[in-house]
PDB file of C-alpha atoms in Angstrom:
ATOM      1  CA  LEU A   4      -9.632  -9.277   2.017  1.00 47.00           C
ATOM      2  CA  GLN A   5     -12.504  -6.881   2.391  1.00 66.00           C
ATOM      3  CA  ILE A   6     -13.396  -4.888  -0.699  1.00 66.00           C
ATOM      4  CA  TYR A   7     -15.713  -1.934  -0.310  1.00 76.00           C
ATOM      5  CA  ASP A   8     -16.728   1.219  -2.120  1.00 85.00           C
ATOM      6  CA  ASP A   9     -15.482   4.747  -1.449  1.00 88.00           C
ATOM      7  CA  SER A  10     -18.423   5.728   0.743  1.00 91.00           C
ATOM      8  CA  THR A  11     -17.849   2.728   3.016  1.00 91.00           C
ATOM      9  CA  ALA A  12     -14.099   3.405   3.116  1.00 91.00           C
ATOM     10  CA  TYR A  13     -14.857   7.009   4.037  1.00 94.00           C
ATOM     11  CA  ARG A  14     -17.223   6.027   6.850  1.00 94.00           C
ATOM     12  CA  LEU A  15     -14.887   3.363   8.266  1.00 92.00           C
ATOM     13  CA  THR A  16     -11.883   5.687   8.141  1.00 94.00           C
ATOM     14  CA  MET A  17     -13.785   8.427   9.964  1.00 96.00           C
ATOM     15  CA  THR A  18     -14.815   5.924  12.639  1.00 96.00           C
ATOM     16  CA  ALA A  19     -11.227   4.704  13.007  1.00 95.00           C
ATOM     17  CA  LEU A  20      -9.948   8.272  13.353  1.00 97.00           C
ATOM     18  CA  GLU A  21     -12.606   9.071  15.952  1.00 97.00           C
ATOM     19  CA  CYS A  22     -11.473   5.995  17.922  1.00 97.00           C
ATOM     20  CA  GLY A  23      -7.863   7.198  17.848  1.00 97.00           C
ATOM     21  CA  TYR A  24      -6.358   5.057  15.106  1.00 97.00           C
ATOM     22  CA  ARG A  25      -3.471   6.730  13.294  1.00 97.00           C
ATOM     23  CA  ASN A  26      -1.817   3.883  11.336  1.00 96.00           C
ATOM     24  CA  PHE A  27      -3.546   3.129   8.024  1.00 93.00           C
ATOM     25  CA  PHE A  28      -3.044   0.621   5.231  1.00 89.00           C
ATOM     26  CA  ALA A  29      -4.997   1.651   2.135  1.00 87.00           C
ATOM     27  CA  SER A  30      -4.939  -1.208  -0.341  1.00 82.00           C
ATOM     28  CA  VAL A  31      -5.229  -1.088  -4.099  1.00 82.00           C
ATOM     29  CA  LEU A  32      -6.690  -4.611  -3.895  1.00 81.00           C
ATOM     30  CA  ALA A  33      -9.445  -3.464  -1.549  1.00 81.00           C
ATOM     31  CA  GLY A  34     -10.211  -0.433  -3.683  1.00 80.00           C
ATOM     32  CA  ASN A  35     -10.389   1.814  -0.652  1.00 85.00           C
ATOM     33  CA  GLN A  36      -7.810   4.507  -1.347  1.00 91.00           C
ATOM     34  CA  LYS A  37      -9.991   7.382  -2.591  1.00 93.00           C
ATOM     35  CA  GLY A  38     -12.602   7.045   0.135  1.00 93.00           C
ATOM     36  CA  PHE A  39      -9.867   6.736   2.723  1.00 94.00           C
ATOM     37  CA  ALA A  40      -8.093   9.843   1.414  1.00 96.00           C
ATOM     38  CA  LYS A  41     -11.293  11.896   1.373  1.00 97.00           C
ATOM     39  CA  ALA A  42     -11.943  10.965   5.002  1.00 97.00           C
ATOM     40  CA  ILE A  43      -8.432  11.964   6.036  1.00 97.00           C
ATOM     41  CA  LYS A  44      -8.951  15.381   4.501  1.00 97.00           C
ATOM     42  CA  ALA A  45     -12.423  15.862   5.976  1.00 98.00           C
ATOM     43  CA  SER A  46     -11.285  14.818   9.447  1.00 97.00           C
ATOM     44  CA  GLY A  47      -8.821  17.652   9.784  1.00 97.00           C
ATOM     45  CA  THR A  48      -6.356  15.284  11.451  1.00 97.00           C
ATOM     46  CA  PRO A  49      -2.860  16.716  10.958  1.00 97.00           C
ATOM     47  CA  ARG A  50      -0.877  14.649   8.455  1.00 96.00           C
ATOM     48  CA  ASP A  51       2.107  14.391  10.796  1.00 96.00           C
ATOM     49  CA  GLU A  52      -0.080  12.437  13.241  1.00 97.00           C
ATOM     50  CA  LEU A  53      -0.764   9.710  10.660  1.00 98.00           C
ATOM     51  CA  TYR A  54       1.183   6.774   9.250  1.00 98.00           C
ATOM     52  CA  ILE A  55      -0.123   5.921   5.777  1.00 97.00           C
ATOM     53  CA  CYS A  56       0.857   2.880   3.733  1.00 95.00           C
ATOM     54  CA  GLY A  57      -0.209   2.268   0.140  1.00 94.00           C
ATOM     55  CA  THR A  58       0.240  -0.764  -2.083  1.00 93.00           C
ATOM     56  CA  VAL A  59       1.155  -1.547  -5.667  1.00 94.00           C
ATOM     57  CA  LEU A  60       0.090  -4.629  -7.558  1.00 91.00           C
ATOM     58  CA  SER A  61       2.361  -5.295 -10.537  1.00 93.00           C
ATOM     59  CA  ASN A  62       3.131  -8.993 -10.187  1.00 93.00           C
ATOM     60  CA  ARG A  63       1.840 -10.026 -13.623  1.00 94.00           C
ATOM     61  CA  ALA A  64       4.303  -7.924 -15.593  1.00 95.00           C
ATOM     62  CA  ARG A  65       7.048 -10.137 -17.001  1.00 96.00           C
ATOM     63  CA  GLY A  66      10.590  -8.873 -17.502  1.00 96.00           C
ATOM     64  CA  GLU A  67      12.507  -6.076 -15.844  1.00 96.00           C
ATOM     65  CA  GLU A  68      11.369  -3.214 -18.060  1.00 97.00           C
ATOM     66  CA  ALA A  69       7.707  -4.276 -18.178  1.00 98.00           C
ATOM     67  CA  ALA A  70       7.660  -4.675 -14.386  1.00 97.00           C
ATOM     68  CA  PHE A  71       9.348  -1.307 -13.956  1.00 97.00           C
ATOM     69  CA  VAL A  72       6.747   0.417 -16.150  1.00 97.00           C
ATOM     70  CA  LYS A  73       3.789  -1.359 -14.512  1.00 97.00           C
ATOM     71  CA  THR A  74       5.073  -0.591 -11.019  1.00 97.00           C
ATOM     72  CA  LYS A  75       5.672   3.079 -11.889  1.00 96.00           C
ATOM     73  CA  GLN A  76       2.104   3.185 -13.184  1.00 95.00           C
ATOM     74  CA  GLY A  77       0.887   1.661  -9.909  1.00 93.00           C
ATOM     75  CA  CYS A  78       2.850   4.203  -7.900  1.00 94.00           C
ATOM     76  CA  GLN A  79       1.262   7.036  -9.873  1.00 94.00           C
ATOM     77  CA  GLU A  80      -2.207   5.539  -9.447  1.00 91.00           C
ATOM     78  CA  ASN A  81      -1.615   5.475  -5.681  1.00 90.00           C
ATOM     79  CA  MET A  82      -0.625   9.105  -5.611  1.00 94.00           C
ATOM     80  CA  ASN A  83      -3.607  10.060  -7.783  1.00 95.00           C
ATOM     81  CA  ALA A  84      -5.991   8.293  -5.389  1.00 93.00           C
ATOM     82  CA  PHE A  85      -4.377   9.759  -2.281  1.00 96.00           C
ATOM     83  CA  ALA A  86      -4.508  13.234  -3.848  1.00 97.00           C
ATOM     84  CA  TYR A  87      -8.258  13.200  -3.138  1.00 96.00           C
ATOM     85  CA  GLY A  88      -7.229  13.798   0.452  1.00 96.00           C
ATOM     86  CA  ASP A  89      -4.358  16.168  -0.315  1.00 97.00           C
ATOM     87  CA  ILE A  90      -1.940  13.387   0.626  1.00 97.00           C
ATOM     88  CA  VAL A  91       1.225  14.061  -1.373  1.00 96.00           C
ATOM     89  CA  LYS A  92       3.638  11.731   0.406  1.00 97.00           C
ATOM     90  CA  LEU A  93       3.263   8.252   1.883  1.00 97.00           C
ATOM     91  CA  ASP A  94       5.034   6.909   4.905  1.00 98.00           C
ATOM     92  CA  GLN A  95       5.333   3.505   3.243  1.00 97.00           C
ATOM     93  CA  ILE A  96       4.589   1.813  -0.073  1.00 96.00           C
ATOM     94  CA  MET A  97       4.400  -1.960  -0.356  1.00 96.00           C
ATOM     95  CA  LEU A  98       4.583  -4.414  -3.219  1.00 94.00           C
ATOM     96  CA  ASP A  99       1.736  -6.827  -2.580  1.00 90.00           C
ATOM     97  CA  TYR A 100       3.285  -9.663  -4.613  1.00 95.00           C
ATOM     98  CA  PRO A 101       6.578 -10.338  -6.402  1.00 96.00           C
ATOM     99  CA  GLY A 102       6.901 -10.514 -10.159  1.00 96.00           C
ATOM    100  CA  PRO A 103       7.147 -13.926 -11.857  1.00 96.00           C
ATOM    101  CA  ASP A 104      10.966 -13.983 -12.043  1.00 96.00           C
ATOM    102  CA  ALA A 105      14.065 -12.263 -10.665  1.00 95.00           C
ATOM    103  CA  ASP A 106      14.273  -9.759 -13.541  1.00 96.00           C
ATOM    104  CA  SER A 107      10.676  -8.711 -12.925  1.00 97.00           C
ATOM    105  CA  VAL A 108      11.313  -8.289  -9.207  1.00 97.00           C
ATOM    106  CA  ARG A 109      14.318  -6.082  -9.980  1.00 96.00           C
ATOM    107  CA  GLY A 110      12.137  -3.926 -12.239  1.00 97.00           C
ATOM    108  CA  GLN A 111       9.509  -3.587  -9.535  1.00 97.00           C
ATOM    109  CA  TRP A 112      12.099  -2.545  -6.986  1.00 96.00           C
ATOM    110  CA  ARG A 113      13.764  -0.016  -9.306  1.00 96.00           C
ATOM    111  CA  ALA A 114      10.392   1.716  -9.680  1.00 97.00           C
ATOM    112  CA  PHE A 115      10.000   1.806  -5.906  1.00 96.00           C
ATOM    113  CA  GLU A 116      13.462   3.290  -5.504  1.00 96.00           C
ATOM    114  CA  ASP A 117      12.491   5.990  -8.023  1.00 96.00           C
ATOM    115  CA  MET A 118       9.406   6.772  -5.981  1.00 96.00           C
ATOM    116  CA  LYS A 119      11.559   7.231  -2.901  1.00 97.00           C
ATOM    117  CA  LYS A 120      14.092   9.392  -4.771  1.00 97.00           C
ATOM    118  CA  GLU A 121      11.217  11.577  -5.984  1.00 96.00           C
ATOM    119  CA  GLY A 122      10.226  12.193  -2.364  1.00 97.00           C
ATOM    120  CA  LEU A 123       6.840  10.494  -2.661  1.00 97.00           C
ATOM    121  CA  VAL A 124       7.469   7.907   0.065  1.00 97.00           C
ATOM    122  CA  ASP A 125       9.669   7.419   3.118  1.00 98.00           C
ATOM    123  CA  THR A 126       9.959   3.624   3.294  1.00 97.00           C
ATOM    124  CA  LEU A 127       9.667   0.711   0.879  1.00 97.00           C
ATOM    125  CA  ALA A 128       8.242  -2.693   1.765  1.00 96.00           C
ATOM    126  CA  VAL A 129       7.278  -6.050   0.282  1.00 96.00           C
ATOM    127  CA  SER A 130       4.738  -8.721   1.127  1.00 93.00           C
ATOM    128  CA  ASN A 131       4.521 -12.371   0.107  1.00 94.00           C
ATOM    129  CA  PHE A 132       8.186 -12.509  -1.021  1.00 96.00           C
ATOM    130  CA  ASN A 133      10.400 -15.523  -0.394  1.00 96.00           C
ATOM    131  CA  ALA A 134      14.161 -15.442   0.267  1.00 95.00           C
ATOM    132  CA  ARG A 135      15.065 -15.859  -3.424  1.00 93.00           C
ATOM    133  CA  GLN A 136      12.868 -12.930  -4.388  1.00 94.00           C
ATOM    134  CA  LEU A 137      14.342 -10.780  -1.627  1.00 94.00           C
ATOM    135  CA  ASP A 138      17.822 -11.678  -2.906  1.00 93.00           C
ATOM    136  CA  ALA A 139      16.817 -10.320  -6.342  1.00 93.00           C
ATOM    137  CA  ILE A 140      16.033  -6.969  -4.709  1.00 92.00           C
ATOM    138  CA  LEU A 141      19.410  -6.902  -2.999  1.00 90.00           C
ATOM    139  CA  THR A 142      21.167  -7.038  -6.368  1.00 86.00           C
ATOM    140  CA  VAL A 143      19.715  -3.624  -7.340  1.00 78.00           C
ATOM    141  CA  GLY A 144      18.862  -1.991  -4.023  1.00 56.00           C
ATOM    142  CA  GLU A 145      20.548   1.240  -3.114  1.00 59.00           C
TER     143      GLU A 145
END
């Protein structure tokens, strides 16, 4: 994982855009969302030419309600960071890691479903989940 400041994220994003890249993963763990968003805005690249994925890290919240609240907070933090580039909707949002138990995973996923219902994201994704954790999502998924 490469972690860098906003000015580096800005510079690297501008370079990527100049080279023709259009698929971007801006990670909360890397701390690159604001710089990335600012570069998107400054580039003038039409939003419909880009695919933007954000992430939420809420895996330490224990219990369905706590995980729901923490994940909602993470979703809002994403949107606040992307707002620096006038990005009001993501193509994808991803949970970086599952919560510590099935109830927590269900809370995380409920928050993601809310984000989709609110029109803030098109697709939902997970990373680092095993089959048991995916099964927990299926019990609440719409």
